[in-house]
Amino acid sequence: MMEDKLREFFNNNFKDAVIKEDKFRGDISYYLKPESIYDVCEAIQADASLDVKFLSDITSLDWLNHVEEKDGRFEVVYNLYSISSTYRFFLKVRLDGENPTVKSIVDLWDSANWMEREVFDMMGINFEGHPNLTKILTADELDGHPLRKDFPLTWEQPKFTWNLDDPPEVIK
Amino acid sequence: MSNTSKTVTLNMGPQHPSTHGVLRVILELDGETVVKAEPVLGYLHTGIEKTMESKLYYKVLPCTDRMDYLAPMSNNLGFCLAVEKLMEIDIPDKVQWVRVCLAELTRINSHLVWLGTHALDLGAMSMLLYTFRDRESIMDMYEAVGGQRMMTTYIRIGGLAMDIPKDFEKDIRNVIKVINNGLNDYETLLTNNEIFINRTKGVGVLTADEAINLSLSGPMLRGSGIKHDLRKANPYSSYEKFDFEVPVGENGDAYDRYLIRVEEIRQSIRIMEQTLDGMPEGPYRAHVPGIVMPPKEDVLYKMESMIFHFKLITEGFKAPVGSVYQGIESGKGEMGFFISGDGTNKPHRVRVRPPSFINLAALPKMCEGNMFSDVVCAIGSIDIVLGEVDR
């Protein structure tokens, strides 16, 4: 029932924004155009009949050198949940490998703050309009984004900053 | 406060006994009032999600124990359920019953450690001794089923590592007796204790709307008055067959969260007793050749089992392209595993939805504008494990 409601919601309001609908192992995902994600989230949160108020998670995938890369290298996954109807579905956007950027949804959900920071830190996806898009888990000195597929698994970055005459900003 | 007053910046942690690990909080104080609290994470970051991408599905499993090391069985269960959803494996009844029983045991384990450390933070030192005394019986139970006290890896993809021991029922009933006795001690010491109530009532208050907006889960969400539990909402591993209550708070403060966790221990005991009463007979692992490991007894005597065993250890199985999400209600909240397969024998991406990490994001809201001495109580009431926050 919730599935039909959701389909109707997208058909009525965001017909152009939906690229495709996908069902895998019972979970519904909507692939959206990247520029529409903020508007869709805002409308979903405001829609009283859907009653989807819970942003469960934001995560990201890197499809480098995989057949799926044709639609865009990066994928950002928004995991939304409705507490009243106990229904979970996913919004997905595909982004290019060069400077992947998507609009931040921190205005809508406070919890998106840390989730987006983690995605930025781990996958290097920029969230436009985020109030404090800085590293959250990795060390300040680390260059690169560890969960990208081209980041080597066993690679250490020696940084002997105490030897430098001019230490970098983070040490000062 | 007048405009001339100056604020003081104070660094709390990462080496601070009441941050439950290596959490660092930068506090900006105006007198004794917290103006700004900024948690700094990453001191325990080990890149577990990256490690998982480089391993076969079977070999990812031990990584999950090491995230929330106080609830190893819950993590195992979440990961196994996600892989079983991805590979469409049906699980025998007995396995599901044992899994439920052990997941509840793990919830008690997690809550006991929380109760001890939280009370210790607030000055009730003897609580830690009592809860750790009783937790020892759970550790013994882990050792009896999985051979290890902490990183059990007992729940495996498609079943269990080995059959439950002969004395399983008797041992679990002993544990229940110990915990039941202990619960009376804890409640006598804390529930009506005036010092404890003064320290926790009205501290770290979050309203229902705030809790949903911050994506809180577990006792944090229920403490704010929202009756949501994944065991009831989206039952997994046959939770729908068991009868239990979901405790809900009213005020959304630290005291309500304490009451909820204590009540959850009681409800967990109820569920465990039901699993023991109706424990079905059957195999301890699903029979799915090529995906689920054959039982060790068969590997030693049957040729096909040995071949599958060898193939699975060396090559693993290939997962289809597509992503699944499976959330479970662990002691700390919604523990979710998002697994994306890419057609090879290794996961393309394993994302852990860490309840501690997301609940911890509420800390600034709980502290700002309140007294400095309540920060410790607020951190304690979230119930964080830094191994899971930083992963």
XYZ file of C-alpha atoms in Angstrom:
563
model
C 0.000 0.000 0.000
C 2.775 2.371 0.973
C 4.491 1.330 -2.251
C 1.547 2.571 -4.339
C 1.313 5.762 -2.350
C 4.969 6.448 -2.998
C 4.636 5.751 -6.713
C 1.661 8.072 -6.882
C 3.604 10.743 -5.017
C 6.438 10.611 -7.529
C 4.090 10.487 -10.508
C 2.160 13.522 -9.332
C 4.999 15.731 -8.197
C 8.343 14.608 -9.576
C 7.707 12.822 -12.844
C 10.731 14.440 -14.494
C 13.085 13.940 -11.593
C 12.778 10.134 -11.440
C 15.175 8.306 -13.760
C 14.064 4.813 -12.829
C 12.430 2.761 -10.124
C 14.154 -0.373 -8.972
C 13.068 -3.233 -6.748
C 15.685 -5.610 -5.394
C 14.963 -8.181 -2.669
C 11.820 -6.321 -1.689
C 13.452 -2.915 -1.225
C 12.266 -0.049 -3.441
C 14.838 2.429 -4.710
C 14.193 5.550 -6.744
C 17.037 6.808 -8.911
C 16.732 10.575 -9.064
C 18.429 13.368 -10.951
C 21.112 14.829 -8.638
C 19.821 18.391 -8.843
C 16.356 17.364 -7.618
C 17.321 15.570 -4.403
C 16.763 18.511 -2.050
C 13.333 19.315 -3.460
C 12.263 15.674 -3.320
C 13.409 15.279 0.294
C 11.683 18.517 1.265
C 8.423 17.410 -0.346
C 8.612 13.935 1.207
C 9.214 15.366 4.665
C 6.330 17.827 4.280
C 3.849 15.298 2.843
C 1.419 14.350 5.602
C -0.085 11.317 3.859
C 3.311 9.644 3.346
C 4.459 10.517 6.891
C 8.124 9.829 6.217
C 9.969 11.756 8.888
C 12.957 9.552 9.655
C 16.232 9.788 7.747
C 17.855 6.522 8.656
C 21.171 6.871 6.890
C 23.152 8.449 4.073
C 25.837 6.399 2.398
C 27.742 6.240 -0.848
C 29.170 3.790 -3.368
C 32.022 4.005 -5.831
C 31.511 2.101 -9.101
C 34.993 2.703 -10.537
C 35.936 0.170 -13.242
C 32.608 -1.619 -12.972
C 29.998 -1.977 -15.680
C 27.693 0.190 -13.558
C 30.056 3.146 -14.006
C 28.279 4.109 -17.238
C 25.572 5.974 -15.254
C 28.082 7.867 -13.141
C 30.906 6.788 -10.913
C 29.506 7.709 -7.506
C 26.193 6.827 -5.982
C 24.742 8.531 -2.920
C 22.065 6.537 -1.123
C 19.462 8.135 1.151
C 17.781 5.642 3.429
C 14.338 6.931 4.458
C 11.926 5.345 6.872
C 8.359 5.921 7.944
C 7.802 5.097 11.601
C 4.001 5.095 11.392
C 3.758 2.639 8.486
C 7.105 0.875 9.224
C 8.170 1.228 5.619
C 11.675 1.745 4.301
C 12.753 2.949 0.864
C 15.828 4.398 -0.780
C 16.582 7.460 -2.872
C 19.673 7.194 -5.002
C 21.554 9.697 -7.101
C 24.403 9.044 -9.509
C 27.264 11.547 -9.722
C 30.168 12.008 -12.120
C 33.701 11.126 -11.143
C 34.934 14.679 -11.676
C 34.105 16.860 -8.681
C 30.961 15.035 -7.484
C 28.594 17.511 -5.872
C 25.080 17.233 -4.514
C 22.966 19.624 -2.512
C 23.067 19.181 1.250
C 19.906 18.304 3.166
C 21.113 19.508 6.563
C 18.343 22.128 6.545
C 15.776 19.341 6.598
C 17.374 16.845 8.994
C 19.910 17.738 11.683
C 21.200 14.195 11.584
C 22.304 14.677 7.967
C 25.106 16.874 9.285
C 27.366 14.066 10.484
C 26.193 11.583 7.871
C 27.168 13.943 5.058
C 30.446 14.753 6.740
C 31.253 11.069 6.863
C 30.405 10.593 3.187
C 32.586 13.597 2.351
C 35.449 12.257 4.427
C 35.278 8.705 3.152
C 34.214 9.172 -0.467
C 35.016 12.800 -1.269
C 31.543 13.859 -2.304
C 30.852 17.556 -1.792
C 27.603 18.630 -0.216
C 26.659 22.100 -1.353
C 25.347 24.292 1.439
C 26.654 22.157 4.319
C 27.536 24.428 7.262
C 30.677 22.574 8.312
C 31.906 20.149 5.655
C 35.117 18.941 7.302
C 36.746 15.594 7.977
C 35.115 13.623 10.753
C 36.803 10.227 11.092
C 40.187 10.245 9.362
C 43.221 12.181 10.537
C 43.512 15.794 9.443
C 46.841 15.083 7.748
C 45.501 12.296 5.529
C 45.182 13.174 1.866
C 42.510 11.465 -0.177
C 39.313 9.650 0.588
C 39.821 6.086 1.859
C 36.680 4.397 0.577
C 37.271 5.334 -3.047
C 38.201 2.291 -5.065
C 41.433 3.894 -6.279
C 42.656 4.448 -2.713
C 45.068 1.595 -1.998
C 44.107 -0.786 0.778
C 47.493 -0.945 2.472
C 49.032 2.425 2.114
C 50.469 4.635 4.756
C 51.184 8.257 4.446
C 54.328 9.134 6.370
C 54.003 12.644 7.678
C 56.871 13.692 9.878
C 55.500 17.115 10.523
C 57.742 17.734 13.502
C 60.688 17.927 11.119
C 59.241 20.774 9.142
C 60.345 24.327 9.713
C 56.926 25.481 8.696
C 54.328 23.102 10.124
C 51.000 22.863 8.309
C 47.956 24.705 9.515
C 46.502 21.816 11.497
C 49.541 21.518 13.774
C 49.595 25.210 14.656
C 25.070 37.394 31.043
C 26.412 40.730 30.000
C 28.324 41.257 26.794
C 31.568 41.745 28.630
C 31.637 38.171 29.949
C 34.247 35.946 28.374
C 33.861 32.297 27.521
C 36.441 29.658 28.351
C 37.277 26.821 25.992
C 37.844 23.532 27.741
C 39.067 20.327 26.193
C 37.483 17.132 27.497
C 39.095 13.904 26.439
C 40.170 11.929 24.504
C 41.803 10.464 27.604
C 39.001 11.070 30.047
C 37.465 8.309 32.143
C 33.862 9.329 31.593
C 33.954 9.625 27.797
C 33.688 5.829 27.520
C 36.701 5.470 25.292
C 38.441 8.053 23.200
C 35.776 10.660 22.604
C 36.954 14.262 22.670
C 34.562 17.119 23.303
C 35.568 20.755 22.925
C 33.437 22.715 25.375
C 32.938 26.437 25.377
C 31.915 27.538 28.850
C 30.360 30.671 30.142
C 30.848 30.286 33.849
C 29.343 26.871 34.473
C 27.009 26.946 31.482
C 27.928 25.156 28.284
C 27.654 27.519 25.338
C 28.926 25.157 22.695
C 29.897 21.501 22.673
C 31.693 20.023 19.714
C 32.503 16.314 19.670
C 35.705 15.348 17.862
C 35.858 11.790 16.599
C 38.230 9.508 14.800
C 40.742 8.526 17.471
C 39.758 4.884 17.089
C 39.228 4.874 13.332
C 40.530 1.626 11.896
C 38.982 1.638 8.443
C 36.824 -1.417 9.075
C 34.517 -0.646 6.130
C 37.508 -0.530 3.782
C 38.856 -3.784 5.230
C 35.504 -5.466 4.664
C 35.640 -4.667 0.943
C 38.799 -6.700 0.549
C 37.523 -9.921 2.123
C 35.264 -12.785 1.119
C 31.796 -12.615 2.630
C 32.646 -15.251 5.230
C 35.792 -13.500 6.267
C 34.070 -10.156 6.764
C 32.197 -11.597 9.724
C 34.979 -11.333 12.354
C 35.293 -7.603 11.544
C 31.742 -7.055 12.752
C 32.515 -8.302 16.284
C 35.205 -5.714 16.647
C 33.021 -2.694 16.050
C 30.600 -2.820 18.953
C 32.672 -5.086 21.138
C 30.056 -5.074 23.883
C 27.423 -6.596 21.590
C 29.261 -9.005 19.275
C 26.293 -11.303 18.641
C 24.015 -8.442 17.556
C 26.571 -7.317 14.997
C 27.034 -10.862 13.702
C 23.290 -11.236 13.427
C 22.861 -7.988 11.495
C 25.556 -8.834 8.997
C 24.409 -12.428 8.529
C 20.790 -11.360 8.009
C 21.895 -8.844 5.384
C 23.947 -11.420 3.482
C 21.127 -13.953 3.784
C 18.763 -11.378 2.316
C 21.201 -10.708 -0.529
C 21.655 -14.418 -1.268
C 18.040 -15.388 -0.463
C 18.811 -18.069 2.082
C 16.073 -19.587 4.255
C 17.071 -20.227 7.838
C 15.919 -23.235 9.897
C 13.657 -22.537 12.865
C 16.054 -23.744 15.501
C 18.769 -21.381 14.274
C 16.367 -18.455 14.453
C 15.352 -19.336 18.000
C 18.967 -19.640 19.143
C 19.826 -16.381 17.413
C 16.989 -14.561 19.156
C 18.059 -16.005 22.492
C 21.674 -14.946 22.022
C 20.786 -11.534 20.619
C 18.763 -10.856 23.768
C 21.619 -12.125 25.924
C 23.836 -9.657 24.098
C 21.388 -6.840 24.717
C 21.590 -7.595 28.441
C 25.387 -7.649 28.204
C 25.425 -4.274 26.497
C 22.966 -2.739 28.942
C 24.837 -4.085 31.986
C 28.091 -2.478 30.912
C 26.216 0.729 30.209
C 24.505 0.641 33.596
C 27.760 0.076 35.457
C 29.752 2.762 33.674
C 26.940 5.302 33.652
C 26.395 4.917 37.380
C 30.160 5.095 37.920
C 30.254 8.397 36.049
C 27.630 9.748 38.416
C 29.457 8.608 41.525
C 27.750 5.300 42.317
C 30.905 3.238 42.233
C 29.559 -0.008 43.607
C 27.221 -0.409 40.598
C 30.150 -1.201 38.332
C 31.190 -4.062 40.581
C 27.683 -5.534 40.682
C 27.027 -5.305 36.934
C 30.427 -6.704 36.002
C 29.935 -9.524 38.492
C 26.716 -10.508 36.733
C 28.102 -9.870 33.264
C 30.671 -12.545 33.988
C 27.918 -15.180 33.754
C 27.091 -13.915 30.238
C 30.751 -14.085 29.276
C 30.815 -17.689 30.493
C 27.773 -18.405 28.336
C 29.530 -16.907 25.298
C 32.492 -19.133 26.021
C 30.224 -22.164 26.281
C 28.626 -21.610 22.857
C 31.353 -19.966 20.808
C 34.572 -20.792 22.621
C 35.453 -17.142 23.195
C 34.467 -14.608 25.782
C 34.106 -11.534 23.601
C 34.703 -11.880 19.861
C 32.540 -14.930 19.458
C 31.687 -14.904 15.715
C 29.209 -17.620 16.689
C 26.383 -16.607 14.351
C 27.467 -17.443 10.823
C 26.034 -16.909 7.364
C 23.262 -19.480 7.013
C 23.291 -20.696 10.592
C 25.585 -21.057 13.563
C 29.255 -21.920 13.922
C 28.448 -25.175 15.719
C 25.555 -26.832 17.442
C 24.482 -25.459 20.804
C 26.048 -27.289 23.766
C 24.091 -29.981 25.609
C 23.609 -27.851 28.709
C 22.475 -24.803 26.769
C 19.048 -24.583 28.357
C 20.316 -25.185 31.880
C 23.116 -22.638 31.491
C 20.856 -19.940 30.073
C 18.370 -20.482 32.912
C 21.242 -20.044 35.361
C 22.218 -16.785 33.664
C 18.608 -15.604 33.850
C 18.560 -16.371 37.574
C 21.773 -14.405 38.126
C 20.536 -11.410 36.120
C 17.146 -11.446 37.835
C 18.808 -11.335 41.246
C 21.157 -8.628 40.056
C 18.323 -6.501 38.696
C 16.812 -6.257 42.159
C 20.167 -5.043 43.485
C 20.502 -2.400 40.798
C 17.008 -1.095 41.189
C 17.302 -0.933 44.967
C 20.494 1.048 44.571
C 19.446 3.451 41.825
C 15.764 3.750 40.922
C 14.685 5.576 44.076
C 18.104 6.907 44.961
C 17.751 10.639 45.509
C 21.284 11.490 44.377
C 20.870 9.470 41.181
C 17.492 11.035 40.435
C 18.843 14.535 41.016
C 21.752 13.888 38.700
C 19.680 12.389 35.867
C 16.171 13.873 35.951
C 15.772 16.712 33.481
C 19.269 16.219 32.066
C 19.888 15.872 28.338
C 16.242 16.390 27.455
C 15.193 15.741 23.850
C 11.630 16.151 22.651
C 9.969 13.661 20.315
C 10.336 15.928 17.280
C 13.982 16.577 18.019
C 14.621 12.874 18.436
C 13.130 12.081 15.028
C 14.891 14.996 13.373
C 18.190 13.718 14.782
C 17.451 10.164 13.543
C 17.906 8.744 17.020
C 17.127 5.108 17.605
C 16.920 2.590 20.401
C 16.417 3.719 24.021
C 17.263 7.304 23.008
C 14.249 7.444 20.687
C 11.938 5.540 23.021
C 12.995 7.724 25.946
C 11.523 10.678 24.073
C 8.152 8.982 23.898
C 8.179 7.348 20.485
C 7.189 3.726 20.541
C 9.379 2.315 17.833
C 11.319 -0.911 17.981
C 12.513 -2.725 14.879
C 11.792 -6.044 16.555
C 8.112 -5.090 16.486
C 8.056 -2.820 13.437
C 9.998 -4.961 10.944
C 10.401 -8.326 12.682
C 13.499 -10.258 11.653
C 14.657 -13.709 12.681
C 11.093 -14.627 13.780
C 10.763 -11.975 16.510
C 7.070 -11.772 15.648
C 6.558 -15.113 17.423
C 7.632 -13.802 20.807
C 5.628 -11.827 23.273
C 7.243 -8.755 24.800
C 6.580 -5.125 25.627
C 8.360 -2.063 24.296
C 8.966 0.361 27.190
C 8.510 4.058 26.391
C 9.553 7.127 28.352
C 7.762 10.430 28.797
C 10.232 13.196 29.482
C 13.108 12.267 27.191
C 15.723 12.764 29.904
C 18.566 10.610 31.180
C 16.427 9.114 33.953
C 13.824 7.868 31.469
C 16.548 6.260 29.394
C 17.767 4.496 32.512
C 14.275 3.185 33.280
C 13.835 2.010 29.704
C 17.102 0.120 29.622
C 16.367 -1.614 32.909
C 12.912 -2.574 31.662
C 14.457 -3.824 28.412
C 16.614 -6.205 30.413
C 13.444 -7.637 31.969
C 11.794 -7.956 28.561
C 14.896 -9.637 27.146
C 14.688 -12.193 29.926
C 11.061 -12.804 28.988
C 12.018 -13.412 25.359
C 14.866 -15.718 26.343
C 12.543 -17.810 28.508
C 10.126 -18.139 25.588
C 12.890 -19.291 23.254
C 13.970 -21.927 25.766
C 10.423 -23.187 26.301
C 9.704 -23.683 22.626
C 13.133 -24.506 21.228
C 12.512 -26.527 18.036
C 14.635 -29.431 16.896
C 16.528 -29.301 13.650
C 19.815 -28.621 11.922
C 22.032 -25.796 13.098
C 22.807 -24.624 9.586
C 20.775 -24.189 6.404
C 21.436 -26.666 3.609
C 22.363 -24.464 0.654
C 25.291 -26.068 -1.185
C 27.762 -23.603 -2.601
C 26.730 -20.709 -0.387
C 26.418 -21.949 3.175
C 29.326 -23.865 4.682
C 28.530 -27.554 5.189
C 28.604 -28.748 8.817
C 32.052 -29.758 9.977
C 30.973 -33.351 10.732
C 30.004 -33.818 7.082
C 33.214 -32.269 5.807
C 35.199 -35.018 7.495
C 33.190 -37.916 6.028
C 31.387 -36.802 2.851
C 33.136 -36.020 -0.399
C 30.717 -33.368 -1.713
C 30.746 -31.521 1.582
C 34.516 -31.460 1.543
C 34.550 -30.084 -2.014
C 32.085 -27.329 -1.133
C 34.026 -26.560 2.035
C 37.232 -26.190 0.034
C 35.593 -24.080 -2.668
C 33.956 -21.780 -0.123
C 37.126 -21.257 1.872
C 39.223 -20.478 -1.192
C 36.770 -18.743 -3.525
C 33.672 -17.944 -1.523
C 30.411 -17.385 -3.365
C 29.472 -14.781 -5.925
C 26.805 -12.257 -4.943
C 24.527 -10.592 -7.503
C 24.744 -6.910 -8.431
C 22.447 -5.002 -6.136
C 22.251 -3.608 -2.644
C 20.290 -4.690 0.396
C 19.758 -3.114 3.789
C 18.963 -4.987 6.950
C 18.456 -3.158 10.200
C 18.251 -4.854 13.571
C 17.466 -3.478 17.000
C 20.728 -3.829 18.875
C 21.119 -2.686 22.464
C 22.133 0.777 21.331
C 19.625 1.342 18.564
C 19.125 0.577 14.908
C 22.177 -1.345 13.772
C 21.999 -1.560 10.009
C 24.077 -3.242 7.355
C 23.935 -1.931 3.813
C 25.661 -4.437 1.569
C 26.224 -3.880 -2.101
C 27.206 -6.830 -4.266
C 28.973 -6.353 -7.581
C 28.904 -9.832 -9.080
C 32.181 -10.939 -7.482
C 32.950 -12.936 -4.363
C 33.755 -9.875 -2.280
C 31.312 -7.205 -1.142
C 31.543 -4.057 -3.207
C 30.651 -1.927 -0.225
C 29.579 -2.654 3.330
C 28.105 0.317 5.075
C 27.375 -0.023 8.754
C 24.663 2.212 10.098
C 26.188 2.778 13.512
C 23.615 3.603 16.187
C 26.226 5.102 18.524
C 27.596 7.442 15.856
C 24.209 8.800 14.897
C 22.973 9.042 18.493
C 26.158 10.853 19.481
C 25.313 13.641 17.029
C 22.612 14.655 19.533
C 25.207 15.517 22.192
C 25.531 19.258 21.339
C 21.775 19.642 21.523
C 21.658 17.869 24.896
C 24.462 19.934 26.432
C 24.191 23.438 25.061
C 22.595 25.836 27.514
C 22.880 23.390 30.395
C 25.299 22.978 33.266
C 28.848 21.828 32.712
C 28.586 19.012 35.238
C 25.686 17.474 33.280
C 27.850 16.848 30.211
C 29.144 13.636 31.756
C 25.610 12.466 32.441
C 24.507 13.351 28.890
C 27.383 11.410 27.302
C 26.655 8.473 29.560
C 22.964 8.406 28.760
C 23.624 8.060 25.003
C 25.399 4.730 25.514
C 28.238 4.974 23.013
C 30.928 2.506 22.096
C 33.770 4.277 20.376
C 34.765 1.186 18.438
C 31.485 1.531 16.601
C 31.441 5.333 16.389
C 34.814 5.488 14.651
C 34.863 2.058 13.045
